[in-house]
Amino acid sequence: MNQPLYWTLLAAAAACGAAARLAVGHPLLRRRAVSIGRAELGVAAVSLLALAFHCASMFFAPWTDAVPGGQTLGGPVRALGPASQVAYWVPAVALVAALRRVWWPVLALLTATLAGVGTTMFWSYPLATHLSWLAAAVVTWIVVAASLVGLRSGELPRRPRTELRPG
């Protein structure tokens, strides 16, 4: 598998999802979107950062090890032992819990893809299988973030409404 292309496509998908959300100014699927509070958003953000660090420690070790403390944290992650499992499963479960009010079919898909990532990482599966599950989880998260999640009303500034008024 051509990993530079893989990671570039995942980054491009994330950029497209973010750009679409920013361009529209609200969740893309407004009828299915739910508002989440700042605490839930905080848990989701910290969970995503922890999962991203776990992934980066595995695939981009020279970069994470260059950060002060990165080698100390990344070494146990790369060992794939109990510390690595805790470092993956706790943020994965916390992310699902923070998003518990998201439209249930997509939440079920996110849960399944995160379980697939963890299973293929900690059990004996080919790298291509793990990367496939990882791509599915990332794309599912992009859909959730761009389409189904908003903050509670009043927490984000509203865009001014422009109306045409007769002359």
Coordinates of N, CA, C and O in Angstrom, one line a residue:
M1 N 0.8 -1.2 0.0 CA 0.0 0.0 0.0 C 0.9 1.2 0.0 O 1.9 1.3 0.7
N2 N 0.5 2.2 -0.8 CA 1.2 3.4 -0.9 C 0.8 4.4 0.2 O -0.2 5.1 0.1
Q3 N 1.5 4.3 1.4 CA 1.1 5.1 2.5 C 1.1 6.6 2.4 O 0.2 7.2 2.9
P4 N 2.1 7.2 1.7 CA 2.0 8.6 1.5 C 0.7 9.0 0.8 O 0.0 10.0 1.2
L5 N 0.3 8.3 -0.2 CA -1.0 8.6 -0.9 C -2.2 8.4 0.1 O -3.1 9.2 0.1
Y6 N -2.1 7.3 0.8 CA -3.2 7.0 1.8 C -3.4 8.2 2.8 O -4.5 8.7 3.0
W7 N -2.3 8.6 3.4 CA -2.4 9.7 4.4 C -2.8 11.0 3.7 O -3.6 11.8 4.3
T8 N -2.3 11.3 2.5 CA -2.7 12.5 1.8 C -4.2 12.5 1.5 O -4.9 13.5 1.7
L9 N -4.7 11.3 1.1 CA -6.2 11.3 0.8 C -7.0 11.4 2.1 O -8.1 12.1 2.0
L10 N -6.6 10.9 3.2 CA -7.3 11.1 4.4 C -7.3 12.5 4.8 O -8.3 13.1 5.3
A11 N -6.1 13.2 4.7 CA -6.0 14.6 5.1 C -6.9 15.4 4.1 O -7.6 16.4 4.6
A12 N -6.9 15.1 2.9 CA -7.8 15.8 1.9 C -9.2 15.6 2.2 O -10.0 16.6 2.1
A13 N -9.6 14.4 2.6 CA -11.0 14.2 2.9 C -11.4 15.0 4.2 O -12.5 15.6 4.2
A14 N -10.5 15.1 5.1 CA -10.8 15.9 6.3 C -10.9 17.4 5.9 O -11.8 18.1 6.4
A15 N -10.0 17.9 5.1 CA -10.0 19.3 4.7 C -11.3 19.6 3.9 O -11.9 20.6 4.1
C16 N -11.8 18.6 3.0 CA -13.0 18.9 2.3 C -14.2 18.9 3.2 O -15.1 19.8 3.1
G17 N -14.2 18.0 4.2 CA -15.3 18.0 5.2 C -15.4 19.4 6.0 O -16.4 20.0 6.2
A18 N -14.2 19.8 6.4 CA -14.1 21.1 7.2 C -14.5 22.2 6.3 O -15.3 23.1 6.7
A19 N -14.0 22.2 5.1 CA -14.4 23.3 4.1 C -15.9 23.4 3.8 O -16.5 24.5 3.8
A20 N -16.5 22.2 3.6 CA -17.9 22.2 3.4 C -18.7 22.7 4.6 O -19.6 23.5 4.4
R21 N -18.3 22.3 5.8 CA -19.0 22.8 7.0 C -18.8 24.3 7.2 O -19.8 25.0 7.5
L22 N -17.6 24.8 7.0 CA -17.4 26.2 7.1 C -18.1 27.0 6.0 O -18.6 28.1 6.3
A23 N -18.1 26.5 4.8 CA -18.8 27.2 3.7 C -20.3 27.4 4.0 O -20.9 28.4 3.7
V24 N -20.9 26.3 4.5 CA -22.4 26.3 4.8 C -22.7 27.1 6.1 O -23.7 27.7 6.2
G25 N -21.8 26.9 7.1 CA -22.0 27.6 8.3 C -22.9 26.9 9.4 O -23.2 27.4 10.4
H26 N -23.3 25.7 9.0 CA -24.1 24.9 10.0 C -23.9 23.4 9.6 O -23.3 23.1 8.5
P27 N -24.4 22.5 10.4 CA -24.3 21.1 10.0 C -24.9 20.8 8.7 O -26.0 21.4 8.4
L28 N -24.3 20.0 7.9 CA -24.8 19.8 6.5 C -26.1 19.0 6.5 O -26.9 19.2 5.6
L29 N -26.4 18.2 7.4 CA -27.7 17.5 7.5 C -28.4 18.1 8.7 O -28.6 17.5 9.8
R30 N -29.0 19.3 8.6 CA -29.6 20.0 9.7 C -30.7 19.2 10.3 O -30.9 19.3 11.5
R31 N -31.5 18.5 9.5 CA -32.6 17.8 10.1 C -32.2 16.6 11.0 O -32.9 16.3 11.9
R32 N -31.0 16.1 10.8 CA -30.5 15.0 11.6 C -29.5 15.5 12.7 O -29.1 14.7 13.5
A33 N -29.1 16.7 12.6 CA -28.0 17.2 13.4 C -28.5 17.4 14.9 O -29.7 17.6 15.1
V34 N -27.6 17.2 15.8 CA -27.9 17.5 17.2 C -27.0 18.5 17.8 O -25.8 18.6 17.3
S35 N -27.4 19.2 18.8 CA -26.5 20.2 19.4 C -25.8 19.5 20.6 O -26.5 18.7 21.3
I36 N -24.6 19.7 20.7 CA -23.8 19.2 21.9 C -23.3 20.3 22.7 O -23.0 21.4 22.1
G37 N -23.1 20.1 23.9 CA -22.6 21.2 24.8 C -21.1 21.3 24.7 O -20.4 20.5 24.1
R38 N -20.6 22.3 25.4 CA -19.2 22.5 25.4 C -18.4 21.4 26.1 O -17.3 21.0 25.7
A39 N -19.0 20.8 27.2 CA -18.3 19.7 27.8 C -18.2 18.5 26.9 O -17.1 17.9 26.8
E40 N -19.3 18.2 26.2 CA -19.2 17.0 25.3 C -18.3 17.3 24.2 O -17.5 16.4 23.7
L41 N -18.3 18.5 23.7 CA -17.3 18.9 22.6 C -15.9 18.8 23.1 O -15.0 18.3 22.4
G42 N -15.7 19.2 24.4 CA -14.3 19.1 25.0 C -13.9 17.6 25.1 O -12.7 17.3 24.7
V43 N -14.8 16.8 25.5 CA -14.4 15.3 25.6 C -14.2 14.8 24.3 O -13.2 14.0 24.1
A44 N -15.0 15.1 23.3 CA -14.7 14.6 21.9 C -13.4 15.1 21.4 O -12.7 14.4 20.8
A45 N -13.1 16.4 21.6 CA -11.8 16.9 21.1 C -10.6 16.3 21.8 O -9.7 15.9 21.1
V46 N -10.6 16.1 23.1 CA -9.5 15.5 23.8 C -9.4 14.0 23.3 O -8.3 13.5 23.1
S47 N -10.5 13.3 23.1 CA -10.5 12.0 22.7 C -9.9 11.9 21.3 O -9.1 11.0 21.0
L48 N -10.3 12.8 20.4 CA -9.7 12.8 19.0 C -8.2 13.0 19.1 O -7.5 12.4 18.3
L49 N -7.8 14.0 19.9 CA -6.4 14.2 20.0 C -5.6 13.0 20.5 O -4.5 12.7 20.0
A50 N -6.2 12.3 21.5 CA -5.5 11.1 22.0 C -5.5 10.0 21.0 O -4.4 9.3 20.8
L51 N -6.6 9.8 20.2 CA -6.6 8.8 19.2 C -5.6 9.2 18.0 O -4.9 8.4 17.5
A52 N -5.5 10.5 17.7 CA -4.6 11.0 16.7 C -3.1 10.7 17.1 O -2.3 10.3 16.3
F53 N -2.9 11.0 18.4 CA -1.5 10.8 18.9 C -1.2 9.3 18.9 O -0.1 8.9 18.5
H54 N -2.1 8.4 19.2 CA -1.9 7.0 19.2 C -1.5 6.6 17.8 O -0.6 5.9 17.6
C55 N -2.3 7.1 16.8 CA -2.1 6.7 15.4 C -0.7 7.3 14.9 O 0.0 6.6 14.3
A56 N -0.5 8.5 15.3 CA 0.8 9.1 14.9 C 2.0 8.5 15.5 O 3.0 8.3 14.8
S57 N 1.8 8.0 16.7 CA 2.9 7.3 17.4 C 3.3 6.0 16.7 O 4.4 5.6 16.6
M58 N 2.3 5.4 16.1 CA 2.5 4.1 15.4 C 3.1 4.3 14.0 O 4.0 3.6 13.6
F59 N 2.6 5.3 13.3 CA 2.9 5.5 11.9 C 4.0 6.6 11.6 O 4.6 6.6 10.6
F60 N 4.1 7.5 12.5 CA 5.0 8.7 12.4 C 5.8 8.8 13.6 O 6.0 9.9 14.1
A61 N 6.4 7.8 14.1 CA 7.2 7.7 15.3 C 8.3 8.8 15.3 O 8.5 9.5 16.3
P62 N 9.1 9.0 14.2 CA 10.1 10.0 14.3 C 9.6 11.4 14.6 O 10.2 12.2 15.3
W63 N 8.4 11.7 14.1 CA 7.8 13.0 14.3 C 7.3 13.1 15.8 O 7.5 14.1 16.4
T64 N 6.6 12.1 16.3 CA 6.1 12.2 17.6 C 7.2 12.1 18.7 O 7.1 12.7 19.7
D65 N 8.2 11.3 18.4 CA 9.4 11.2 19.3 C 10.2 12.5 19.4 O 10.9 12.7 20.3
A66 N 10.1 13.4 18.3 CA 10.8 14.6 18.3 C 10.2 15.7 19.3 O 10.8 16.6 19.7
V67 N 8.9 15.5 19.6 CA 8.2 16.3 20.6 C 8.7 16.0 22.0 O 8.8 14.8 22.3
P68 N 9.0 17.0 22.8 CA 9.4 16.6 24.2 C 8.3 15.8 24.9 O 7.1 16.1 24.9
G69 N 8.8 14.6 25.4 CA 7.9 13.7 26.0 C 7.2 12.7 25.1 O 6.6 11.7 25.5
G70 N 7.4 12.9 23.8 CA 6.7 12.1 22.8 C 7.2 10.7 22.8 O 6.5 9.7 22.6
Q71 N 8.5 10.5 23.0 CA 9.1 9.2 23.0 C 8.6 8.4 24.2 O 8.4 7.2 24.2
T72 N 8.6 9.1 25.3 CA 8.1 8.5 26.6 C 6.7 8.0 26.5 O 6.3 6.9 26.9
L73 N 5.8 8.8 25.8 CA 4.4 8.4 25.6 C 4.3 7.4 24.4 O 3.4 6.5 24.5
G74 N 5.0 7.6 23.4 CA 4.9 6.8 22.2 C 5.4 5.4 22.3 O 4.9 4.5 21.6
G75 N 6.5 5.2 23.1 CA 7.0 3.9 23.2 C 6.0 2.8 23.7 O 5.9 1.8 23.0
P76 N 5.3 3.1 24.8 CA 4.3 2.1 25.2 C 3.2 1.9 24.2 O 2.7 0.8 24.1
V77 N 2.8 3.0 23.5 CA 1.8 2.8 22.5 C 2.3 1.9 21.4 O 1.6 1.0 21.0
R78 N 3.5 2.0 20.9 CA 4.1 1.2 19.9 C 4.3 -0.3 20.3 O 4.3 -1.2 19.5
A79 N 4.4 -0.5 21.6 CA 4.6 -1.8 22.1 C 3.3 -2.7 22.0 O 3.4 -3.9 22.1
L80 N 2.2 -2.0 21.8 CA 0.9 -2.7 21.7 C 0.5 -3.5 22.8 O -0.3 -4.5 22.7
G81 N 1.0 -3.2 24.0 CA 0.6 -3.9 25.2 C -0.6 -3.3 25.9 O -1.3 -2.5 25.3
P82 N -0.7 -3.6 27.2 CA -1.9 -3.0 27.9 C -2.0 -1.5 27.9 O -3.0 -0.9 27.8
A83 N -0.8 -0.8 28.0 CA -0.8 0.7 28.0 C -1.4 1.2 26.7 O -2.1 2.2 26.6
S84 N -1.0 0.5 25.6 CA -1.4 0.9 24.3 C -2.9 0.7 24.1 O -3.7 1.5 23.6
Q85 N -3.4 -0.4 24.7 CA -4.8 -0.7 24.6 C -5.6 0.3 25.4 O -6.7 0.8 24.9
V86 N -5.2 0.7 26.6 CA -5.9 1.7 27.4 C -5.8 3.0 26.6 O -6.8 3.7 26.5
A87 N -4.7 3.3 26.0 CA -4.5 4.6 25.3 C -5.4 4.7 24.0 O -5.7 5.7 23.5
Y88 N -5.8 3.5 23.5 CA -6.8 3.5 22.4 C -8.2 3.4 22.8 O -9.1 4.2 22.4
W89 N -8.5 2.4 23.7 CA -9.9 2.1 24.0 C -10.6 3.2 24.8 O -11.8 3.5 24.6
V90 N -9.9 3.7 25.8 CA -10.5 4.8 26.6 C -10.9 6.0 25.8 O -12.1 6.4 25.9
P91 N -10.1 6.6 24.9 CA -10.5 7.7 24.1 C -11.6 7.3 23.1 O -12.5 8.1 22.8
A92 N -11.5 6.1 22.6 CA -12.6 5.6 21.6 C -13.9 5.6 22.3 O -14.9 6.0 21.7
V93 N -14.0 5.0 23.5 CA -15.3 4.9 24.2 C -15.7 6.3 24.6 O -16.9 6.6 24.5
A94 N -14.8 7.1 25.1 CA -15.2 8.5 25.4 C -15.7 9.3 24.3 O -16.7 10.1 24.4
L95 N -15.2 9.1 23.1 CA -15.7 9.8 21.9 C -17.1 9.4 21.6 O -18.0 10.2 21.3
V96 N -17.3 8.1 21.6 CA -18.7 7.6 21.4 C -19.7 8.1 22.4 O -20.8 8.5 22.1
A97 N -19.2 8.1 23.7 CA -20.1 8.6 24.8 C -20.4 10.1 24.6 O -21.5 10.6 24.8
A98 N -19.4 10.9 24.2 CA -19.6 12.3 24.0 C -20.6 12.6 22.8 O -21.3 13.6 22.8
L99 N -20.6 11.7 21.9 CA -21.5 11.8 20.7 C -22.7 11.0 20.8 O -23.4 10.7 19.8
R100 N -23.1 10.6 22.0 CA -24.2 9.6 22.2 C -25.5 10.0 21.6 O -26.4 9.2 21.3
R101 N -25.7 11.3 21.4 CA -27.0 11.8 20.9 C -27.0 12.0 19.3 O -28.0 12.4 18.8
V102 N -25.9 11.7 18.7 CA -25.9 11.7 17.2 C -26.8 10.7 16.7 O -27.1 9.6 17.3
W103 N -27.3 11.0 15.5 CA -28.3 10.0 14.8 C -27.7 8.6 14.9 O -26.6 8.3 14.5
W104 N -28.5 7.7 15.4 CA -28.1 6.4 15.9 C -27.4 5.6 14.8 O -26.5 4.8 15.1
P105 N -27.9 5.6 13.5 CA -27.2 4.7 12.5 C -25.7 5.2 12.3 O -24.8 4.3 12.2
V106 N -25.5 6.5 12.3 CA -24.1 7.0 12.1 C -23.3 6.7 13.4 O -22.1 6.4 13.3
L107 N -23.9 6.9 14.6 CA -23.2 6.5 15.8 C -22.8 5.1 15.9 O -21.7 4.7 16.3
A108 N -23.7 4.2 15.4 CA -23.4 2.8 15.3 C -22.3 2.5 14.4 O -21.4 1.7 14.6
L109 N -22.3 3.2 13.2 CA -21.2 3.0 12.3 C -19.9 3.5 12.8 O -18.8 2.9 12.7
L110 N -19.9 4.7 13.5 CA -18.7 5.1 14.2 C -18.2 4.2 15.2 O -17.0 3.8 15.3
T111 N -19.1 3.6 16.0 CA -18.7 2.6 17.0 C -18.1 1.4 16.4 O -17.0 0.9 16.8
A112 N -18.7 0.9 15.3 CA -18.2 -0.3 14.6 C -16.9 0.0 14.0 O -16.0 -0.9 14.0
T113 N -16.7 1.1 13.4 CA -15.4 1.4 12.7 C -14.3 1.6 13.8 O -13.1 1.1 13.6
L114 N -14.6 2.2 14.9 CA -13.6 2.3 16.0 C -13.2 0.9 16.5 O -12.1 0.7 16.8
A115 N -14.2 0.1 16.7 CA -14.0 -1.3 17.1 C -13.1 -2.0 16.1 O -12.2 -2.8 16.5
G116 N -13.4 -1.8 14.8 CA -12.6 -2.4 13.8 C -11.2 -2.0 13.8 O -10.3 -2.8 13.6
V117 N -11.0 -0.7 14.0 CA -9.6 -0.2 14.1 C -8.9 -0.9 15.3 O -7.7 -1.4 15.1
G118 N -9.5 -0.9 16.4 CA -8.9 -1.5 17.6 C -8.6 -3.0 17.4 O -7.5 -3.5 17.8
T119 N -9.6 -3.7 16.9 CA -9.4 -5.1 16.7 C -8.3 -5.4 15.7 O -7.5 -6.3 16.0
T120 N -8.3 -4.7 14.6 CA -7.2 -5.0 13.6 C -5.8 -4.5 14.1 O -4.8 -5.0 13.5
M121 N -5.8 -3.6 15.1 CA -4.5 -3.2 15.6 C -4.0 -4.2 16.6 O -2.8 -4.5 16.5
F122 N -4.8 -4.6 17.5 CA -4.3 -5.4 18.6 C -4.3 -6.9 18.3 O -3.7 -7.7 19.1
W123 N -5.0 -7.4 17.3 CA -5.0 -8.8 17.0 C -4.2 -8.9 15.7 O -3.8 -7.9 15.1
S124 N -4.0 -10.1 15.3 CA -3.1 -10.3 14.1 C -3.8 -10.2 12.8 O -4.5 -11.1 12.3
Y125 N -3.8 -9.0 12.3 CA -4.4 -8.7 10.9 C -3.4 -8.0 10.1 O -2.5 -7.4 10.6
P126 N -3.5 -8.2 8.8 CA -2.6 -7.5 7.8 C -2.7 -5.9 8.0 O -3.8 -5.4 8.3
L127 N -1.7 -5.2 7.7 CA -1.7 -3.8 7.8 C -2.7 -3.2 6.9 O -3.4 -2.2 7.3
A128 N -2.9 -3.7 5.7 CA -3.9 -3.2 4.8 C -5.3 -3.3 5.4 O -6.1 -2.3 5.2
T129 N -5.6 -4.3 6.1 CA -6.9 -4.4 6.8 C -7.1 -3.4 7.8 O -8.1 -2.7 7.9
H130 N -6.1 -3.2 8.6 CA -6.1 -2.1 9.7 C -6.3 -0.7 9.0 O -7.1 0.1 9.5
L131 N -5.5 -0.5 8.0 CA -5.6 0.9 7.3 C -7.0 1.1 6.7 O -7.5 2.2 6.7
S132 N -7.6 0.0 6.2 CA -9.0 0.1 5.7 C -10.0 0.5 6.8 O -10.8 1.4 6.6
W133 N -9.9 -0.2 7.9 CA -10.7 0.2 9.1 C -10.5 1.6 9.5 O -11.4 2.4 9.9
L134 N -9.2 2.0 9.5 CA -8.8 3.3 10.0 C -9.4 4.4 9.0 O -10.0 5.4 9.5
A135 N -9.4 4.1 7.7 CA -10.0 5.1 6.8 C -11.5 5.1 7.0 O -12.1 6.2 6.9
A136 N -12.1 4.0 7.2 CA -13.6 4.0 7.4 C -13.9 4.8 8.7 O -14.9 5.6 8.7
A137 N -13.1 4.7 9.7 CA -13.4 5.5 11.0 C -13.2 7.0 10.7 O -14.0 7.8 11.2
V138 N -12.1 7.3 10.0 CA -11.9 8.7 9.7 C -13.0 9.3 8.9 O -13.5 10.4 9.2
V139 N -13.4 8.6 7.8 CA -14.5 9.2 7.0 C -15.8 9.3 7.8 O -16.5 10.2 7.6
T140 N -16.0 8.3 8.6 CA -17.2 8.4 9.4 C -17.2 9.6 10.4 O -18.2 10.3 10.5
W141 N -16.0 9.8 11.0 CA -15.9 11.0 11.9 C -16.1 12.2 11.1 O -16.7 13.2 11.5
I142 N -15.6 12.3 9.9 CA -15.7 13.5 9.0 C -17.2 13.8 8.8 O -17.7 14.9 8.9
V143 N -18.0 12.7 8.5 CA -19.4 12.9 8.3 C -20.1 13.4 9.5 O -20.9 14.3 9.5
V144 N -19.7 12.8 10.7 CA -20.3 13.3 11.9 C -20.0 14.7 12.2 O -20.9 15.5 12.5
A145 N -18.7 15.1 12.1 CA -18.3 16.5 12.4 C -18.9 17.5 11.4 O -19.3 18.6 11.8
A146 N -18.9 17.1 10.1 CA -19.4 18.1 9.1 C -20.9 18.1 9.0 O -21.5 19.2 8.7
S147 N -21.6 17.0 9.3 CA -23.0 16.9 9.0 C -23.9 16.8 10.2 O -25.1 17.2 10.1
L148 N -23.5 16.3 11.3 CA -24.4 15.9 12.4 C -24.2 16.6 13.7 O -25.0 16.3 14.6
V149 N -23.2 17.4 13.9 CA -22.9 18.0 15.2 C -22.9 19.5 15.1 O -22.3 20.1 14.2
G150 N -23.6 20.1 16.1 CA -23.6 21.6 16.2 C -23.5 21.9 17.7 O -23.7 21.0 18.6
L151 N -23.2 23.1 18.0 CA -23.2 23.5 19.4 C -24.6 24.0 19.8 O -25.4 24.4 19.0
R152 N -24.8 24.0 21.1 CA -26.1 24.5 21.6 C -26.3 25.9 21.1 O -25.4 26.7 21.0
S153 N -27.6 26.3 20.9 CA -27.9 27.6 20.4 C -27.3 28.7 21.3 O -27.4 28.5 22.5
G154 N -26.8 29.7 20.8 CA -26.3 30.8 21.6 C -24.8 30.6 21.8 O -24.1 31.5 22.3
E155 N -24.2 29.5 21.6 CA -22.8 29.2 21.8 C -21.9 29.6 20.6 O -20.7 29.8 20.8
L156 N -22.5 29.7 19.5 CA -21.8 30.2 18.3 C -22.5 31.5 17.8 O -23.7 31.6 17.8
P157 N -21.7 32.4 17.3 CA -22.4 33.6 16.7 C -23.2 33.2 15.5 O -22.7 32.3 14.7
R158 N -24.3 33.8 15.4 CA -25.2 33.5 14.2 C -24.8 34.4 13.1 O -24.4 35.5 13.2
R159 N -24.9 33.8 11.9 CA -24.6 34.6 10.7 C -25.7 35.6 10.5 O -26.9 35.2 10.6
P160 N -25.4 36.8 10.1 CA -26.5 37.7 9.8 C -27.4 37.2 8.6 O -26.9 36.7 7.7
R161 N -28.7 37.4 8.8 CA -29.6 37.0 7.8 C -29.7 38.1 6.8 O -30.0 39.3 7.1
T162 N -29.6 37.8 5.5 CA -29.7 38.8 4.5 C -31.1 38.6 3.8 O -31.3 37.5 3.3
E163 N -31.9 39.6 3.8 CA -33.2 39.5 3.1 C -33.3 40.6 2.1 O -32.8 41.7 2.3
L164 N -34.0 40.3 1.0 CA -34.2 41.4 0.1 C -35.5 42.1 0.5 O -36.5 41.5 0.8
R165 N -35.4 43.4 0.6 CA -36.5 44.2 1.0 C -37.0 45.0 -0.2 O -36.1 45.5 -1.0
P166 N -38.3 45.1 -0.4 CA -38.7 45.9 -1.5 C -38.3 47.4 -1.4 O -38.3 47.9 -0.3
G167 N -37.9 48.0 -2.5 CA -37.4 49.2 -2.7 C -37.7 50.4 -1.9 O -37.3 51.4 -1.6

